[in-house]
Amino acid sequence: QLHLQESGPGLVKPSETLSLSCTVSGGSISCNGCYWGWIRQPPGKGLEWIGSIYHSGSTHYNPSLKSRVTMSVDTSKNQFSLKLTSVTATDTAVYYCARPIPPGLAPNDNWGQGTLVTVSS
Amino acid sequence: EIVLTQSPDFQSVTPKEKVTITCRASQSIGSSLHWYQQKPDQSPKLLIKFASQSISGVPSRFSGSGSGTNFTLTINSLEAEDAAAYYCHQSSSLPITFGQGTRLEIK
């Protein structure tokens, strides 16, 4: 059974870079047609798609965050990662990694447990 | 960007009641509409894909319908464990977007 686990700092200072990784187990990140995505949820609010990446490195980003987002894949570690630069308090959220049902970018049938990232000095 | 508008935002219901949540898209999305359930402090769980397709392991009291711009999630004979937030989600065009959510409270 596929399992996704987010990891990274829970506290980031304003203007710095948020960096998270998602480790995939129970399946290969290089599976055919498999995209891997990041979604976030500010406390008490709704869900926001950040972007998705294919194991080849091809990416799709939300235009609202595109200038600050970089996603990457490390097939040797079965991991994919998110970097969000120049963070502010509005980037405080639970960050989820997820895998959509192949092929395609949605819907997501596998989710990590989520990790809370707080932006504060 | 396609905007998804759910109604209601909040509903308080009694067990065994039938519940209907609607999701309206700002433009036609065919059947590329999915529904999730999210309980407090949990990750979202996929309930219905592509408007009406069931998901293995999801109770049969959950069903979906609609196409184009108007979609419905129906919960027949509500159970206490159905207390949660429900989100619709479109994958017709980028950026992928979610509805604002509907919170269901069980009386």
PDB file of C-alpha atoms in Angstrom:
ATOM      1  CA  GLN A   1       0.000   0.000   0.000  1.00  0.00           C
ATOM      2  CA  LEU A   2       1.291   3.420  -0.971  1.00  0.00           C
ATOM      3  CA  HIS A   3       2.432   5.639   1.898  1.00  0.00           C
ATOM      4  CA  LEU A   4       3.503   9.270   1.711  1.00  0.00           C
ATOM      5  CA  GLN A   5       5.311  11.089   4.517  1.00  0.00           C
ATOM      6  CA  GLU A   6       6.130  14.793   4.637  1.00  0.00           C
ATOM      7  CA  SER A   7       9.213  16.059   6.436  1.00  0.00           C
ATOM      8  CA  GLY A   8      10.820  19.413   7.048  1.00  0.00           C
ATOM      9  CA  PRO A   9      11.038  22.315   9.498  1.00  0.00           C
ATOM     10  CA  GLY A  10       7.865  23.261  11.309  1.00  0.00           C
ATOM     11  CA  LEU A  11       8.946  26.870  11.758  1.00  0.00           C
ATOM     12  CA  VAL A  12      10.290  29.196   9.091  1.00  0.00           C
ATOM     13  CA  LYS A  13      11.186  32.872   9.473  1.00  0.00           C
ATOM     14  CA  PRO A  14       9.547  35.509   7.279  1.00  0.00           C
ATOM     15  CA  SER A  15      11.385  36.153   3.987  1.00  0.00           C
ATOM     16  CA  GLU A  16      13.162  32.795   4.219  1.00  0.00           C
ATOM     17  CA  THR A  17      12.609  29.626   2.166  1.00  0.00           C
ATOM     18  CA  LEU A  18      10.244  26.842   3.160  1.00  0.00           C
ATOM     19  CA  SER A  19      11.626  23.409   2.220  1.00  0.00           C
ATOM     20  CA  LEU A  20       9.689  20.172   2.501  1.00  0.00           C
ATOM     21  CA  SER A  21      10.216  16.638   1.273  1.00  0.00           C
ATOM     22  CA  CYS A  22       7.804  13.815   0.718  1.00  0.00           C
ATOM     23  CA  THR A  23       9.068  10.249   0.976  1.00  0.00           C
ATOM     24  CA  VAL A  24       7.119   7.640  -0.946  1.00  0.00           C
ATOM     25  CA  SER A  25       7.021   4.040   0.218  1.00  0.00           C
ATOM     26  CA  GLY A  26       5.097   1.022  -1.006  1.00  0.00           C
ATOM     27  CA  GLY A  27       5.491   2.089  -4.621  1.00  0.00           C
ATOM     28  CA  SER A  28       7.855   3.705  -7.086  1.00  0.00           C
ATOM     29  CA  ILE A  29       7.914   7.442  -7.660  1.00  0.00           C
ATOM     30  CA  SER A  30       8.775   6.592 -11.286  1.00  0.00           C
ATOM     31  CA  CYS A  31       5.537   4.733 -11.940  1.00  0.00           C
ATOM     32  CA  ASN A  32       4.016   5.265 -15.353  1.00  0.00           C
ATOM     33  CA  GLY A  33       1.597   8.170 -15.457  1.00  0.00           C
ATOM     34  CA  CYS A  34       2.177   9.075 -11.802  1.00  0.00           C
ATOM     35  CA  TYR A  35       2.207  12.726 -10.888  1.00  0.00           C
ATOM     36  CA  TRP A  36       3.056  13.868  -7.368  1.00  0.00           C
ATOM     37  CA  GLY A  37       1.520  16.938  -5.832  1.00  0.00           C
ATOM     38  CA  TRP A  38       1.601  19.458  -3.004  1.00  0.00           C
ATOM     39  CA  ILE A  39      -1.555  20.936  -1.489  1.00  0.00           C
ATOM     40  CA  ARG A  40      -1.766  23.272   1.495  1.00  0.00           C
ATOM     41  CA  GLN A  41      -4.428  24.292   3.994  1.00  0.00           C
ATOM     42  CA  PRO A  42      -4.144  27.374   6.216  1.00  0.00           C
ATOM     43  CA  PRO A  43      -5.472  26.776   9.731  1.00  0.00           C
ATOM     44  CA  GLY A  44      -9.255  26.662   9.700  1.00  0.00           C
ATOM     45  CA  LYS A  45      -9.434  27.290   5.956  1.00  0.00           C
ATOM     46  CA  GLY A  46      -9.800  25.403   2.686  1.00  0.00           C
ATOM     47  CA  LEU A  47      -7.452  23.535   0.373  1.00  0.00           C
ATOM     48  CA  GLU A  48      -5.102  25.128  -2.157  1.00  0.00           C
ATOM     49  CA  TRP A  49      -3.236  23.259  -4.890  1.00  0.00           C
ATOM     50  CA  ILE A  50       0.403  24.349  -4.989  1.00  0.00           C
ATOM     51  CA  GLY A  51       1.618  22.254  -7.896  1.00  0.00           C
ATOM     52  CA  SER A  52       2.485  18.844  -9.301  1.00  0.00           C
ATOM     53  CA  ILE A  53       5.556  17.123 -10.675  1.00  0.00           C
ATOM     54  CA  TYR A  54       6.186  14.071 -12.844  1.00  0.00           C
ATOM     55  CA  HIS A  55       9.152  11.796 -12.226  1.00  0.00           C
ATOM     56  CA  SER A  56      10.783  13.182 -15.378  1.00  0.00           C
ATOM     57  CA  GLY A  57      10.851  16.578 -13.685  1.00  0.00           C
ATOM     58  CA  SER A  58       8.007  18.110 -15.664  1.00  0.00           C
ATOM     59  CA  THR A  59       6.064  20.510 -13.431  1.00  0.00           C
ATOM     60  CA  HIS A  60       2.757  22.356 -13.204  1.00  0.00           C
ATOM     61  CA  TYR A  61       2.483  25.198 -10.701  1.00  0.00           C
ATOM     62  CA  ASN A  62      -0.399  27.288  -9.405  1.00  0.00           C
ATOM     63  CA  PRO A  63       0.038  30.691 -11.081  1.00  0.00           C
ATOM     64  CA  SER A  64      -0.659  32.379  -7.736  1.00  0.00           C
ATOM     65  CA  LEU A  65       2.544  30.856  -6.326  1.00  0.00           C
ATOM     66  CA  LYS A  66       4.551  30.153  -9.467  1.00  0.00           C
ATOM     67  CA  SER A  67       7.122  32.891  -8.949  1.00  0.00           C
ATOM     68  CA  ARG A  68       8.077  31.454  -5.547  1.00  0.00           C
ATOM     69  CA  VAL A  69       7.701  27.667  -6.034  1.00  0.00           C
ATOM     70  CA  THR A  70      10.175  25.038  -7.138  1.00  0.00           C
ATOM     71  CA  MET A  71       9.464  21.313  -7.101  1.00  0.00           C
ATOM     72  CA  SER A  72      11.948  18.536  -7.712  1.00  0.00           C
ATOM     73  CA  VAL A  73      12.159  14.750  -7.718  1.00  0.00           C
ATOM     74  CA  ASP A  74      14.909  12.454  -6.418  1.00  0.00           C
ATOM     75  CA  THR A  75      14.176   9.034  -7.882  1.00  0.00           C
ATOM     76  CA  SER A  76      17.121   7.448  -6.053  1.00  0.00           C
ATOM     77  CA  LYS A  77      15.494   8.328  -2.713  1.00  0.00           C
ATOM     78  CA  ASN A  78      11.907   7.878  -3.926  1.00  0.00           C
ATOM     79  CA  GLN A  79      11.273  11.442  -2.782  1.00  0.00           C
ATOM     80  CA  PHE A  80       9.932  14.679  -4.162  1.00  0.00           C
ATOM     81  CA  SER A  81      10.390  18.118  -2.711  1.00  0.00           C
ATOM     82  CA  LEU A  82       8.897  21.591  -2.445  1.00  0.00           C
ATOM     83  CA  LYS A  83      10.666  24.915  -2.021  1.00  0.00           C
ATOM     84  CA  LEU A  84       8.694  28.103  -1.424  1.00  0.00           C
ATOM     85  CA  THR A  85      10.737  31.289  -1.249  1.00  0.00           C
ATOM     86  CA  SER A  86      10.134  34.633   0.450  1.00  0.00           C
ATOM     87  CA  VAL A  87       7.527  33.276   2.837  1.00  0.00           C
ATOM     88  CA  THR A  88       5.178  35.448   4.866  1.00  0.00           C
ATOM     89  CA  ALA A  89       2.635  34.713   7.584  1.00  0.00           C
ATOM     90  CA  THR A  90       0.056  33.930   4.890  1.00  0.00           C
ATOM     91  CA  ASP A  91       2.104  30.856   3.967  1.00  0.00           C
ATOM     92  CA  THR A  92       1.413  29.343   7.383  1.00  0.00           C
ATOM     93  CA  ALA A  93      -0.477  26.147   6.636  1.00  0.00           C
ATOM     94  CA  VAL A  94      -0.600  22.382   6.826  1.00  0.00           C
ATOM     95  CA  TYR A  95       1.271  21.159   3.776  1.00  0.00           C
ATOM     96  CA  TYR A  96       0.190  17.848   2.260  1.00  0.00           C
ATOM     97  CA  CYS A  97       1.913  15.759  -0.343  1.00  0.00           C
ATOM     98  CA  ALA A  98      -0.399  13.602  -2.425  1.00  0.00           C
ATOM     99  CA  ARG A  99      -0.574  11.294  -5.415  1.00  0.00           C
ATOM    100  CA  PRO A 100      -3.399  11.476  -7.918  1.00  0.00           C
ATOM    101  CA  ILE A 101      -4.938   8.395  -9.453  1.00  0.00           C
ATOM    102  CA  PRO A 102      -2.790   7.781 -12.546  1.00  0.00           C
ATOM    103  CA  PRO A 103      -2.745   9.167 -15.099  1.00  0.00           C
ATOM    104  CA  GLY A 104      -3.317  12.860 -14.550  1.00  0.00           C
ATOM    105  CA  LEU A 105      -3.106  15.567 -11.929  1.00  0.00           C
ATOM    106  CA  ALA A 106      -6.269  14.688 -10.002  1.00  0.00           C
ATOM    107  CA  PRO A 107      -8.089  13.367  -8.081  1.00  0.00           C
ATOM    108  CA  ASN A 108      -5.774  12.505  -5.201  1.00  0.00           C
ATOM    109  CA  ASP A 109      -6.393   9.100  -3.661  1.00  0.00           C
ATOM    110  CA  ASN A 110      -3.229   8.966  -1.570  1.00  0.00           C
ATOM    111  CA  TRP A 111      -2.281  11.701   0.895  1.00  0.00           C
ATOM    112  CA  GLY A 112       0.437  12.206   3.460  1.00  0.00           C
ATOM    113  CA  GLN A 113      -0.608  13.020   7.004  1.00  0.00           C
ATOM    114  CA  GLY A 114       0.332  16.659   6.490  1.00  0.00           C
ATOM    115  CA  THR A 115       2.879  18.832   8.239  1.00  0.00           C
ATOM    116  CA  LEU A 116       2.185  22.196   9.834  1.00  0.00           C
ATOM    117  CA  VAL A 117       4.574  24.932   8.789  1.00  0.00           C
ATOM    118  CA  THR A 118       4.393  28.168  10.746  1.00  0.00           C
ATOM    119  CA  VAL A 119       5.971  31.329   9.407  1.00  0.00           C
ATOM    120  CA  SER A 120       7.031  33.477  12.308  1.00  0.00           C
ATOM    121  CA  SER A 121      10.071  35.291  13.616  1.00  0.00           C
TER     122      SER A 121
ATOM    123  CA  GLU B   1      -9.151  30.056 -13.109  1.00  0.00           C
ATOM    124  CA  ILE B   2     -12.262  27.969 -12.506  1.00  0.00           C
ATOM    125  CA  VAL B   3     -14.038  28.956  -9.296  1.00  0.00           C
ATOM    126  CA  LEU B   4     -16.012  26.295  -7.436  1.00  0.00           C
ATOM    127  CA  THR B   5     -18.777  27.531  -5.134  1.00  0.00           C
ATOM    128  CA  GLN B   6     -20.258  25.104  -2.630  1.00  0.00           C
ATOM    129  CA  SER B   7     -23.515  25.426  -0.764  1.00  0.00           C
ATOM    130  CA  PRO B   8     -24.260  25.439   2.020  1.00  0.00           C
ATOM    131  CA  ASP B   9     -21.149  26.514   3.929  1.00  0.00           C
ATOM    132  CA  PHE B  10     -22.471  24.810   7.046  1.00  0.00           C
ATOM    133  CA  GLN B  11     -25.274  22.408   7.812  1.00  0.00           C
ATOM    134  CA  SER B  12     -26.446  20.851  11.061  1.00  0.00           C
ATOM    135  CA  VAL B  13     -28.272  17.574  10.478  1.00  0.00           C
ATOM    136  CA  THR B  14     -29.652  14.626  12.427  1.00  0.00           C
ATOM    137  CA  PRO B  15     -28.614  11.003  11.939  1.00  0.00           C
ATOM    138  CA  LYS B  16     -30.484   9.083   9.218  1.00  0.00           C
ATOM    139  CA  GLU B  17     -31.266  12.327   7.400  1.00  0.00           C
ATOM    140  CA  LYS B  18     -30.483  12.696   3.692  1.00  0.00           C
ATOM    141  CA  VAL B  19     -27.932  15.434   2.949  1.00  0.00           C
ATOM    142  CA  THR B  20     -27.274  17.215  -0.327  1.00  0.00           C
ATOM    143  CA  ILE B  21     -24.233  19.424  -0.944  1.00  0.00           C
ATOM    144  CA  THR B  22     -23.942  21.311  -4.194  1.00  0.00           C
ATOM    145  CA  CYS B  23     -20.914  22.556  -6.097  1.00  0.00           C
ATOM    146  CA  ARG B  24     -21.226  25.059  -8.924  1.00  0.00           C
ATOM    147  CA  ALA B  25     -18.366  25.696 -11.349  1.00  0.00           C
ATOM    148  CA  SER B  26     -17.761  29.110 -12.921  1.00  0.00           C
ATOM    149  CA  GLN B  27     -17.517  27.419 -16.338  1.00  0.00           C
ATOM    150  CA  SER B  28     -18.203  23.996 -17.757  1.00  0.00           C
ATOM    151  CA  ILE B  29     -15.859  21.288 -16.480  1.00  0.00           C
ATOM    152  CA  GLY B  30     -17.533  18.255 -17.993  1.00  0.00           C
ATOM    153  CA  SER B  31     -17.374  15.526 -15.368  1.00  0.00           C
ATOM    154  CA  SER B  32     -13.933  16.427 -13.990  1.00  0.00           C
ATOM    155  CA  LEU B  33     -15.302  17.041 -10.509  1.00  0.00           C
ATOM    156  CA  HIS B  34     -14.307  15.087  -7.409  1.00  0.00           C
ATOM    157  CA  TRP B  35     -15.426  15.069  -3.780  1.00  0.00           C
ATOM    158  CA  TYR B  36     -13.392  14.717  -0.594  1.00  0.00           C
ATOM    159  CA  GLN B  37     -14.245  14.270   3.073  1.00  0.00           C
ATOM    160  CA  GLN B  38     -11.953  15.745   5.702  1.00  0.00           C
ATOM    161  CA  LYS B  39     -12.372  15.003   9.393  1.00  0.00           C
ATOM    162  CA  PRO B  40     -10.660  17.198  12.001  1.00  0.00           C
ATOM    163  CA  ASP B  41      -6.883  16.755  12.067  1.00  0.00           C
ATOM    164  CA  GLN B  42      -6.988  14.265   9.211  1.00  0.00           C
ATOM    165  CA  SER B  43      -5.981  14.365   5.573  1.00  0.00           C
ATOM    166  CA  PRO B  44      -8.726  14.620   2.970  1.00  0.00           C
ATOM    167  CA  LYS B  45     -10.207  11.328   1.808  1.00  0.00           C
ATOM    168  CA  LEU B  46     -11.446  10.819  -1.747  1.00  0.00           C
ATOM    169  CA  LEU B  47     -15.163   9.943  -1.800  1.00  0.00           C
ATOM    170  CA  ILE B  48     -16.271  10.299  -5.416  1.00  0.00           C
ATOM    171  CA  LYS B  49     -14.267  10.795  -8.617  1.00  0.00           C
ATOM    172  CA  PHE B  50     -15.360  12.206 -11.972  1.00  0.00           C
ATOM    173  CA  ALA B  51     -18.719  13.412 -10.670  1.00  0.00           C
ATOM    174  CA  SER B  52     -20.341  10.047 -10.042  1.00  0.00           C
ATOM    175  CA  GLN B  53     -17.756   7.268  -9.933  1.00  0.00           C
ATOM    176  CA  SER B  54     -17.566   5.425  -6.645  1.00  0.00           C
ATOM    177  CA  ILE B  55     -14.342   4.752  -4.755  1.00  0.00           C
ATOM    178  CA  SER B  56     -13.506   1.342  -3.325  1.00  0.00           C
ATOM    179  CA  GLY B  57     -14.040   1.248   0.419  1.00  0.00           C
ATOM    180  CA  VAL B  58     -16.310   4.299   0.569  1.00  0.00           C
ATOM    181  CA  PRO B  59     -19.765   3.507   2.007  1.00  0.00           C
ATOM    182  CA  SER B  60     -22.527   3.254  -0.580  1.00  0.00           C
ATOM    183  CA  ARG B  61     -24.545   5.997   1.134  1.00  0.00           C
ATOM    184  CA  PHE B  62     -22.216   8.492  -0.591  1.00  0.00           C
ATOM    185  CA  SER B  63     -23.087   9.274  -4.207  1.00  0.00           C
ATOM    186  CA  GLY B  64     -22.396  12.008  -6.704  1.00  0.00           C
ATOM    187  CA  SER B  65     -24.126  13.410  -9.745  1.00  0.00           C
ATOM    188  CA  GLY B  66     -23.968  16.247 -12.225  1.00  0.00           C
ATOM    189  CA  SER B  67     -22.008  17.492 -15.202  1.00  0.00           C
ATOM    190  CA  GLY B  68     -21.042  20.776 -16.802  1.00  0.00           C
ATOM    191  CA  THR B  69     -21.359  23.384 -14.065  1.00  0.00           C
ATOM    192  CA  ASN B  70     -23.680  21.846 -11.472  1.00  0.00           C
ATOM    193  CA  PHE B  71     -22.759  18.951  -9.230  1.00  0.00           C
ATOM    194  CA  THR B  72     -24.207  17.292  -6.156  1.00  0.00           C
ATOM    195  CA  LEU B  73     -22.876  15.100  -3.374  1.00  0.00           C
ATOM    196  CA  THR B  74     -25.610  13.126  -1.651  1.00  0.00           C
ATOM    197  CA  ILE B  75     -25.282  11.323   1.652  1.00  0.00           C
ATOM    198  CA  ASN B  76     -28.177   8.950   2.273  1.00  0.00           C
ATOM    199  CA  SER B  77     -29.053   8.012   5.829  1.00  0.00           C
ATOM    200  CA  LEU B  78     -26.422  10.129   7.532  1.00  0.00           C
ATOM    201  CA  GLU B  79     -24.350   8.531  10.268  1.00  0.00           C
ATOM    202  CA  ALA B  80     -22.592  10.208  13.207  1.00  0.00           C
ATOM    203  CA  GLU B  81     -19.200   9.390  11.676  1.00  0.00           C
ATOM    204  CA  ASP B  82     -20.054  11.587   8.656  1.00  0.00           C
ATOM    205  CA  ALA B  83     -19.406  14.751  10.667  1.00  0.00           C
ATOM    206  CA  ALA B  84     -16.685  16.400   8.581  1.00  0.00           C
ATOM    207  CA  ALA B  85     -15.864  19.044   6.023  1.00  0.00           C
ATOM    208  CA  TYR B  86     -16.598  18.190   2.393  1.00  0.00           C
ATOM    209  CA  TYR B  87     -14.755  19.700  -0.568  1.00  0.00           C
ATOM    210  CA  CYS B  88     -15.346  19.579  -4.286  1.00  0.00           C
ATOM    211  CA  HIS B  89     -12.320  19.695  -6.586  1.00  0.00           C
ATOM    212  CA  GLN B  90     -11.951  20.213 -10.320  1.00  0.00           C
ATOM    213  CA  SER B  91      -9.282  18.855 -12.627  1.00  0.00           C
ATOM    214  CA  SER B  92     -10.684  20.081 -15.942  1.00  0.00           C
ATOM    215  CA  SER B  93      -8.149  22.860 -16.333  1.00  0.00           C
ATOM    216  CA  LEU B  94      -5.163  24.352 -14.586  1.00  0.00           C
ATOM    217  CA  PRO B  95      -4.880  25.616 -12.000  1.00  0.00           C
ATOM    218  CA  ILE B  96      -6.582  22.775 -10.169  1.00  0.00           C
ATOM    219  CA  THR B  97      -9.036  24.342  -7.715  1.00  0.00           C
ATOM    220  CA  PHE B  98     -11.151  23.378  -4.714  1.00  0.00           C
ATOM    221  CA  GLY B  99     -14.473  24.585  -3.421  1.00  0.00           C
ATOM    222  CA  GLN B 100     -14.466  26.528  -0.161  1.00  0.00           C
ATOM    223  CA  GLY B 101     -15.821  23.548   1.759  1.00  0.00           C
ATOM    224  CA  THR B 102     -19.047  22.565   3.491  1.00  0.00           C
ATOM    225  CA  ARG B 103     -18.946  21.737   7.172  1.00  0.00           C
ATOM    226  CA  LEU B 104     -21.417  19.105   8.303  1.00  0.00           C
ATOM    227  CA  GLU B 105     -22.379  18.946  11.968  1.00  0.00           C
ATOM    228  CA  ILE B 106     -24.347  16.031  13.389  1.00  0.00           C
ATOM    229  CA  LYS B 107     -26.961  17.034  15.969  1.00  0.00           C
TER     230      LYS B 107
END
